[in-house]
Amino acid sequence: MRHLFATALFATTFAATAVSAAPERYELDPDHTAVMFTVDHVGYAATLGIFGEVAGTFMYDMETQELSDVQVTIASKSVNTFHDARDNHVKGSDFLNVSESPEITFTAEGGDPSGQNSGTVTGDLTILGQTHPITLNVTLNKAEAYPFGHKRFVLGLSIDGSLKRSTYGMTYAVANGLVGDEVDIRIETEAMRIE
């Protein structure tokens, strides 16, 4: 009888662990997600830009820290560099060409946890209709139920990486060095578990 009880307890515990270890889907909180970039301007200073319209989902396994099925969409027209004339230029054909390419997308099938609460994710970034691989560094800042408001389980993530805009056909002012080719990216987001 004691052996039967122990076996049943183990089976129940194992089942609970298996259920809790399953990957779960999260969605980016649009009110707490910022996609930022900096790019060199004539060697004097870096210009900051932010995309204000971002949506996305992904799967995350709390036990293995594996990230998968990442789908993120950014509205190109939502770019803001805090200068109206520059914003109009960035939205035009020299840069983002928002009338022809209204979305920037990032998709990834898996991540690579490298340590406690950190790792990388490699996926496909599409800008101006051109798709190329990019690797981003990901840090998990916090994972627990939100203390107020919606009170859903939330992951706080910091993400960074870089790309060469010429890779995507955005070559304006690269050759003469007026605008840098390398673009540094930083993303701060709170992602809510879909229940």
PDB file of C-alpha atoms in Angstrom:
ATOM      1  CA  MET A   1       0.000   0.000   0.000  1.00  0.00           C
ATOM      2  CA  ARG A   2       2.823   2.390   0.910  1.00  0.00           C
ATOM      3  CA  HIS A   3       4.576   1.559  -2.381  1.00  0.00           C
ATOM      4  CA  LEU A   4       1.348   2.188  -4.329  1.00  0.00           C
ATOM      5  CA  PHE A   5       0.866   5.566  -2.597  1.00  0.00           C
ATOM      6  CA  ALA A   6       4.480   6.574  -3.320  1.00  0.00           C
ATOM      7  CA  THR A   7       4.090   5.567  -6.962  1.00  0.00           C
ATOM      8  CA  ALA A   8       0.865   7.573  -7.251  1.00  0.00           C
ATOM      9  CA  LEU A   9       2.498  10.607  -5.614  1.00  0.00           C
ATOM     10  CA  PHE A  10       5.457  10.423  -8.005  1.00  0.00           C
ATOM     11  CA  ALA A  11       3.138  10.145 -10.990  1.00  0.00           C
ATOM     12  CA  THR A  12       1.116  13.168  -9.819  1.00  0.00           C
ATOM     13  CA  THR A  13       4.262  15.218  -9.198  1.00  0.00           C
ATOM     14  CA  PHE A  14       5.733  14.252 -12.558  1.00  0.00           C
ATOM     15  CA  ALA A  15       2.503  15.166 -14.342  1.00  0.00           C
ATOM     16  CA  ALA A  16       2.377  18.556 -12.602  1.00  0.00           C
ATOM     17  CA  THR A  17       6.022  19.219 -13.503  1.00  0.00           C
ATOM     18  CA  ALA A  18       5.446  18.216 -17.105  1.00  0.00           C
ATOM     19  CA  VAL A  19       2.464  20.549 -17.387  1.00  0.00           C
ATOM     20  CA  SER A  20       4.275  23.486 -15.771  1.00  0.00           C
ATOM     21  CA  ALA A  21       7.344  22.962 -17.970  1.00  0.00           C
ATOM     22  CA  ALA A  22       5.402  23.262 -21.232  1.00  0.00           C
ATOM     23  CA  PRO A  23       6.151  26.346 -23.355  1.00  0.00           C
ATOM     24  CA  GLU A  24       3.524  29.061 -23.077  1.00  0.00           C
ATOM     25  CA  ARG A  25       2.535  31.846 -25.451  1.00  0.00           C
ATOM     26  CA  TYR A  26       3.178  35.502 -24.671  1.00  0.00           C
ATOM     27  CA  GLU A  27       2.149  38.727 -26.399  1.00  0.00           C
ATOM     28  CA  LEU A  28       4.022  42.020 -26.354  1.00  0.00           C
ATOM     29  CA  ASP A  29       2.337  44.694 -24.265  1.00  0.00           C
ATOM     30  CA  PRO A  30       2.046  47.629 -26.704  1.00  0.00           C
ATOM     31  CA  ASP A  31       1.980  50.103 -23.806  1.00  0.00           C
ATOM     32  CA  HIS A  32       5.285  48.796 -22.452  1.00  0.00           C
ATOM     33  CA  THR A  33       7.264  47.952 -25.591  1.00  0.00           C
ATOM     34  CA  ALA A  34       9.834  50.253 -27.176  1.00  0.00           C
ATOM     35  CA  VAL A  35      11.926  49.460 -30.254  1.00  0.00           C
ATOM     36  CA  MET A  36      14.800  51.938 -30.433  1.00  0.00           C
ATOM     37  CA  PHE A  37      17.741  52.422 -32.766  1.00  0.00           C
ATOM     38  CA  THR A  38      20.768  54.682 -33.049  1.00  0.00           C
ATOM     39  CA  VAL A  39      22.771  55.480 -36.168  1.00  0.00           C
ATOM     40  CA  ASP A  40      25.814  57.690 -36.620  1.00  0.00           C
ATOM     41  CA  HIS A  41      25.295  61.165 -38.087  1.00  0.00           C
ATOM     42  CA  VAL A  42      28.369  62.549 -39.881  1.00  0.00           C
ATOM     43  CA  GLY A  43      30.566  61.260 -37.055  1.00  0.00           C
ATOM     44  CA  TYR A  44      29.344  63.909 -34.634  1.00  0.00           C
ATOM     45  CA  ALA A  45      26.755  61.971 -32.658  1.00  0.00           C
ATOM     46  CA  ALA A  46      24.291  59.109 -32.915  1.00  0.00           C
ATOM     47  CA  THR A  47      20.724  59.918 -33.917  1.00  0.00           C
ATOM     48  CA  LEU A  48      18.008  58.173 -31.893  1.00  0.00           C
ATOM     49  CA  GLY A  49      14.845  56.739 -33.400  1.00  0.00           C
ATOM     50  CA  ILE A  50      11.886  54.889 -31.910  1.00  0.00           C
ATOM     51  CA  PHE A  51       9.143  52.820 -33.509  1.00  0.00           C
ATOM     52  CA  GLY A  52       5.836  53.417 -31.737  1.00  0.00           C
ATOM     53  CA  GLU A  53       3.692  50.631 -33.228  1.00  0.00           C
ATOM     54  CA  VAL A  54       4.907  47.117 -32.434  1.00  0.00           C
ATOM     55  CA  ALA A  55       2.968  43.845 -32.112  1.00  0.00           C
ATOM     56  CA  GLY A  56       4.161  40.325 -31.570  1.00  0.00           C
ATOM     57  CA  THR A  57       3.914  36.938 -29.886  1.00  0.00           C
ATOM     58  CA  PHE A  58       6.303  34.151 -28.938  1.00  0.00           C
ATOM     59  CA  MET A  59       6.518  30.888 -27.021  1.00  0.00           C
ATOM     60  CA  TYR A  60       8.683  30.636 -23.902  1.00  0.00           C
ATOM     61  CA  ASP A  61       9.581  27.700 -21.668  1.00  0.00           C
ATOM     62  CA  MET A  62      10.264  28.883 -18.114  1.00  0.00           C
ATOM     63  CA  GLU A  63      12.211  25.736 -17.189  1.00  0.00           C
ATOM     64  CA  THR A  64      14.544  25.492 -20.193  1.00  0.00           C
ATOM     65  CA  GLN A  65      14.530  29.241 -20.992  1.00  0.00           C
ATOM     66  CA  GLU A  66      13.906  28.358 -24.622  1.00  0.00           C
ATOM     67  CA  LEU A  67      12.320  30.983 -26.863  1.00  0.00           C
ATOM     68  CA  SER A  68      10.467  29.842 -29.981  1.00  0.00           C
ATOM     69  CA  ASP A  69       7.833  30.744 -32.588  1.00  0.00           C
ATOM     70  CA  VAL A  70       8.694  34.445 -32.470  1.00  0.00           C
ATOM     71  CA  GLN A  71       6.523  36.700 -34.669  1.00  0.00           C
ATOM     72  CA  VAL A  72       7.032  40.475 -34.439  1.00  0.00           C
ATOM     73  CA  THR A  73       5.667  43.211 -36.716  1.00  0.00           C
ATOM     74  CA  ILE A  74       6.700  46.875 -36.652  1.00  0.00           C
ATOM     75  CA  ALA A  75       4.797  49.595 -38.505  1.00  0.00           C
ATOM     76  CA  SER A  76       7.473  51.445 -40.509  1.00  0.00           C
ATOM     77  CA  LYS A  77       5.456  54.669 -40.562  1.00  0.00           C
ATOM     78  CA  SER A  78       5.529  54.794 -36.739  1.00  0.00           C
ATOM     79  CA  VAL A  79       9.213  55.811 -36.762  1.00  0.00           C
ATOM     80  CA  ASN A  80       9.964  58.886 -34.661  1.00  0.00           C
ATOM     81  CA  THR A  81      13.365  60.626 -34.600  1.00  0.00           C
ATOM     82  CA  PHE A  82      12.019  63.704 -32.783  1.00  0.00           C
ATOM     83  CA  HIS A  83      12.457  65.983 -35.795  1.00  0.00           C
ATOM     84  CA  ASP A  84       9.637  66.374 -38.347  1.00  0.00           C
ATOM     85  CA  ALA A  85      11.765  66.996 -41.432  1.00  0.00           C
ATOM     86  CA  ARG A  86      14.079  64.097 -40.583  1.00  0.00           C
ATOM     87  CA  ASP A  87      11.098  61.822 -39.922  1.00  0.00           C
ATOM     88  CA  ASN A  88       9.716  62.599 -43.387  1.00  0.00           C
ATOM     89  CA  HIS A  89      13.113  61.825 -44.924  1.00  0.00           C
ATOM     90  CA  VAL A  90      13.454  58.543 -43.004  1.00  0.00           C
ATOM     91  CA  LYS A  91       9.954  57.504 -44.132  1.00  0.00           C
ATOM     92  CA  GLY A  92      10.842  58.222 -47.771  1.00  0.00           C
ATOM     93  CA  SER A  93      12.558  56.176 -50.464  1.00  0.00           C
ATOM     94  CA  ASP A  94      16.097  56.936 -49.212  1.00  0.00           C
ATOM     95  CA  PHE A  95      15.449  54.939 -46.049  1.00  0.00           C
ATOM     96  CA  LEU A  96      12.336  53.011 -44.956  1.00  0.00           C
ATOM     97  CA  ASN A  97      10.141  53.744 -47.994  1.00  0.00           C
ATOM     98  CA  VAL A  98       7.029  53.257 -45.875  1.00  0.00           C
ATOM     99  CA  SER A  99       4.588  53.610 -48.787  1.00  0.00           C
ATOM    100  CA  GLU A 100       6.108  50.547 -50.469  1.00  0.00           C
ATOM    101  CA  SER A 101       7.238  48.650 -47.358  1.00  0.00           C
ATOM    102  CA  PRO A 102       4.791  49.388 -44.536  1.00  0.00           C
ATOM    103  CA  GLU A 103       6.079  46.655 -42.208  1.00  0.00           C
ATOM    104  CA  ILE A 104       9.313  45.436 -40.706  1.00  0.00           C
ATOM    105  CA  THR A 105       9.062  41.847 -39.497  1.00  0.00           C
ATOM    106  CA  PHE A 106      11.142  39.510 -37.367  1.00  0.00           C
ATOM    107  CA  THR A 107      10.526  35.773 -37.109  1.00  0.00           C
ATOM    108  CA  ALA A 108      12.491  33.101 -35.274  1.00  0.00           C
ATOM    109  CA  GLU A 109      12.019  29.422 -34.576  1.00  0.00           C
ATOM    110  CA  GLY A 110      14.335  29.024 -31.596  1.00  0.00           C
ATOM    111  CA  GLY A 111      16.723  30.614 -29.152  1.00  0.00           C
ATOM    112  CA  ASP A 112      19.963  29.616 -27.483  1.00  0.00           C
ATOM    113  CA  PRO A 113      20.056  30.052 -23.694  1.00  0.00           C
ATOM    114  CA  SER A 114      23.655  30.810 -22.721  1.00  0.00           C
ATOM    115  CA  GLY A 115      23.334  31.413 -19.004  1.00  0.00           C
ATOM    116  CA  GLN A 116      20.972  32.258 -16.230  1.00  0.00           C
ATOM    117  CA  ASN A 117      18.317  34.602 -17.644  1.00  0.00           C
ATOM    118  CA  SER A 118      20.250  35.382 -20.826  1.00  0.00           C
ATOM    119  CA  GLY A 119      20.871  34.017 -24.290  1.00  0.00           C
ATOM    120  CA  THR A 120      20.522  34.774 -27.984  1.00  0.00           C
ATOM    121  CA  VAL A 121      17.852  34.362 -30.600  1.00  0.00           C
ATOM    122  CA  THR A 122      18.619  34.155 -34.312  1.00  0.00           C
ATOM    123  CA  GLY A 123      15.870  34.811 -36.792  1.00  0.00           C
ATOM    124  CA  ASP A 124      14.926  36.471 -40.056  1.00  0.00           C
ATOM    125  CA  LEU A 125      14.562  40.248 -40.222  1.00  0.00           C
ATOM    126  CA  THR A 126      12.708  41.685 -43.215  1.00  0.00           C
ATOM    127  CA  ILE A 127      13.205  45.344 -44.154  1.00  0.00           C
ATOM    128  CA  LEU A 128      12.322  46.854 -47.552  1.00  0.00           C
ATOM    129  CA  GLY A 129      11.204  43.405 -48.691  1.00  0.00           C
ATOM    130  CA  GLN A 130      14.665  41.909 -48.118  1.00  0.00           C
ATOM    131  CA  THR A 131      15.109  39.149 -45.540  1.00  0.00           C
ATOM    132  CA  HIS A 132      18.395  38.378 -43.793  1.00  0.00           C
ATOM    133  CA  PRO A 133      19.379  36.566 -40.579  1.00  0.00           C
ATOM    134  CA  ILE A 134      20.115  38.543 -37.433  1.00  0.00           C
ATOM    135  CA  THR A 135      21.169  37.443 -33.944  1.00  0.00           C
ATOM    136  CA  LEU A 136      19.861  39.359 -30.942  1.00  0.00           C
ATOM    137  CA  ASN A 137      20.993  39.203 -27.323  1.00  0.00           C
ATOM    138  CA  VAL A 138      18.133  38.590 -24.897  1.00  0.00           C
ATOM    139  CA  THR A 139      18.058  39.155 -21.131  1.00  0.00           C
ATOM    140  CA  LEU A 140      15.149  38.128 -18.926  1.00  0.00           C
ATOM    141  CA  ASN A 141      14.827  40.852 -16.289  1.00  0.00           C
ATOM    142  CA  LYS A 142      11.820  39.589 -14.365  1.00  0.00           C
ATOM    143  CA  ALA A 143       9.178  36.873 -14.591  1.00  0.00           C
ATOM    144  CA  GLU A 144       6.180  37.054 -12.272  1.00  0.00           C
ATOM    145  CA  ALA A 145       2.559  38.140 -12.008  1.00  0.00           C
ATOM    146  CA  TYR A 146       1.981  41.850 -12.619  1.00  0.00           C
ATOM    147  CA  PRO A 147       1.404  43.641  -9.290  1.00  0.00           C
ATOM    148  CA  PHE A 148      -1.553  45.740 -10.489  1.00  0.00           C
ATOM    149  CA  GLY A 149      -3.873  46.316 -13.441  1.00  0.00           C
ATOM    150  CA  HIS A 150      -4.301  43.177 -15.553  1.00  0.00           C
ATOM    151  CA  LYS A 151      -2.300  41.018 -13.051  1.00  0.00           C
ATOM    152  CA  ARG A 152      -1.273  38.593 -15.790  1.00  0.00           C
ATOM    153  CA  PHE A 153       2.051  36.720 -15.666  1.00  0.00           C
ATOM    154  CA  VAL A 154       4.640  38.952 -17.343  1.00  0.00           C
ATOM    155  CA  LEU A 155       8.169  38.570 -18.691  1.00  0.00           C
ATOM    156  CA  GLY A 156      10.355  41.693 -18.702  1.00  0.00           C
ATOM    157  CA  LEU A 157      12.903  41.490 -21.522  1.00  0.00           C
ATOM    158  CA  SER A 158      15.849  43.588 -22.708  1.00  0.00           C
ATOM    159  CA  ILE A 159      17.053  42.832 -26.232  1.00  0.00           C
ATOM    160  CA  ASP A 160      19.868  44.303 -28.309  1.00  0.00           C
ATOM    161  CA  GLY A 161      21.792  43.752 -31.505  1.00  0.00           C
ATOM    162  CA  SER A 162      23.028  45.514 -34.612  1.00  0.00           C
ATOM    163  CA  LEU A 163      22.683  45.405 -38.379  1.00  0.00           C
ATOM    164  CA  LYS A 164      24.089  47.042 -41.494  1.00  0.00           C
ATOM    165  CA  ARG A 165      21.342  48.908 -43.293  1.00  0.00           C
ATOM    166  CA  SER A 166      23.128  48.474 -46.632  1.00  0.00           C
ATOM    167  CA  THR A 167      22.468  44.728 -46.294  1.00  0.00           C
ATOM    168  CA  TYR A 168      18.799  45.573 -46.814  1.00  0.00           C
ATOM    169  CA  GLY A 169      19.436  47.863 -49.790  1.00  0.00           C
ATOM    170  CA  MET A 170      19.369  51.064 -47.734  1.00  0.00           C
ATOM    171  CA  THR A 171      22.561  52.607 -49.096  1.00  0.00           C
ATOM    172  CA  TYR A 172      21.745  56.317 -48.951  1.00  0.00           C
ATOM    173  CA  ALA A 173      24.716  58.353 -47.579  1.00  0.00           C
ATOM    174  CA  VAL A 174      26.749  55.251 -46.709  1.00  0.00           C
ATOM    175  CA  ALA A 175      29.562  55.825 -49.222  1.00  0.00           C
ATOM    176  CA  ASN A 176      30.174  59.441 -48.191  1.00  0.00           C
ATOM    177  CA  GLY A 177      29.853  58.674 -44.471  1.00  0.00           C
ATOM    178  CA  LEU A 178      27.086  61.186 -43.798  1.00  0.00           C
ATOM    179  CA  VAL A 179      24.868  58.513 -42.253  1.00  0.00           C
ATOM    180  CA  GLY A 180      26.339  55.413 -40.637  1.00  0.00           C
ATOM    181  CA  ASP A 181      25.807  51.981 -42.118  1.00  0.00           C
ATOM    182  CA  GLU A 182      25.704  50.186 -38.782  1.00  0.00           C
ATOM    183  CA  VAL A 183      22.477  50.537 -36.824  1.00  0.00           C
ATOM    184  CA  ASP A 184      22.361  49.576 -33.145  1.00  0.00           C
ATOM    185  CA  ILE A 185      19.043  48.207 -31.922  1.00  0.00           C
ATOM    186  CA  ARG A 186      17.604  48.063 -28.424  1.00  0.00           C
ATOM    187  CA  ILE A 187      14.220  46.681 -27.410  1.00  0.00           C
ATOM    188  CA  GLU A 188      12.626  46.945 -23.990  1.00  0.00           C
ATOM    189  CA  THR A 189       9.402  45.012 -23.563  1.00  0.00           C
ATOM    190  CA  GLU A 190       6.944  43.542 -21.133  1.00  0.00           C
ATOM    191  CA  ALA A 191       5.326  40.427 -22.571  1.00  0.00           C
ATOM    192  CA  MET A 192       2.074  39.126 -21.093  1.00  0.00           C
ATOM    193  CA  ARG A 193       1.246  35.438 -20.926  1.00  0.00           C
ATOM    194  CA  ILE A 194      -1.832  34.575 -22.977  1.00  0.00           C
ATOM    195  CA  GLU A 195      -4.224  32.766 -20.660  1.00  0.00           C
TER     196      GLU A 195
END
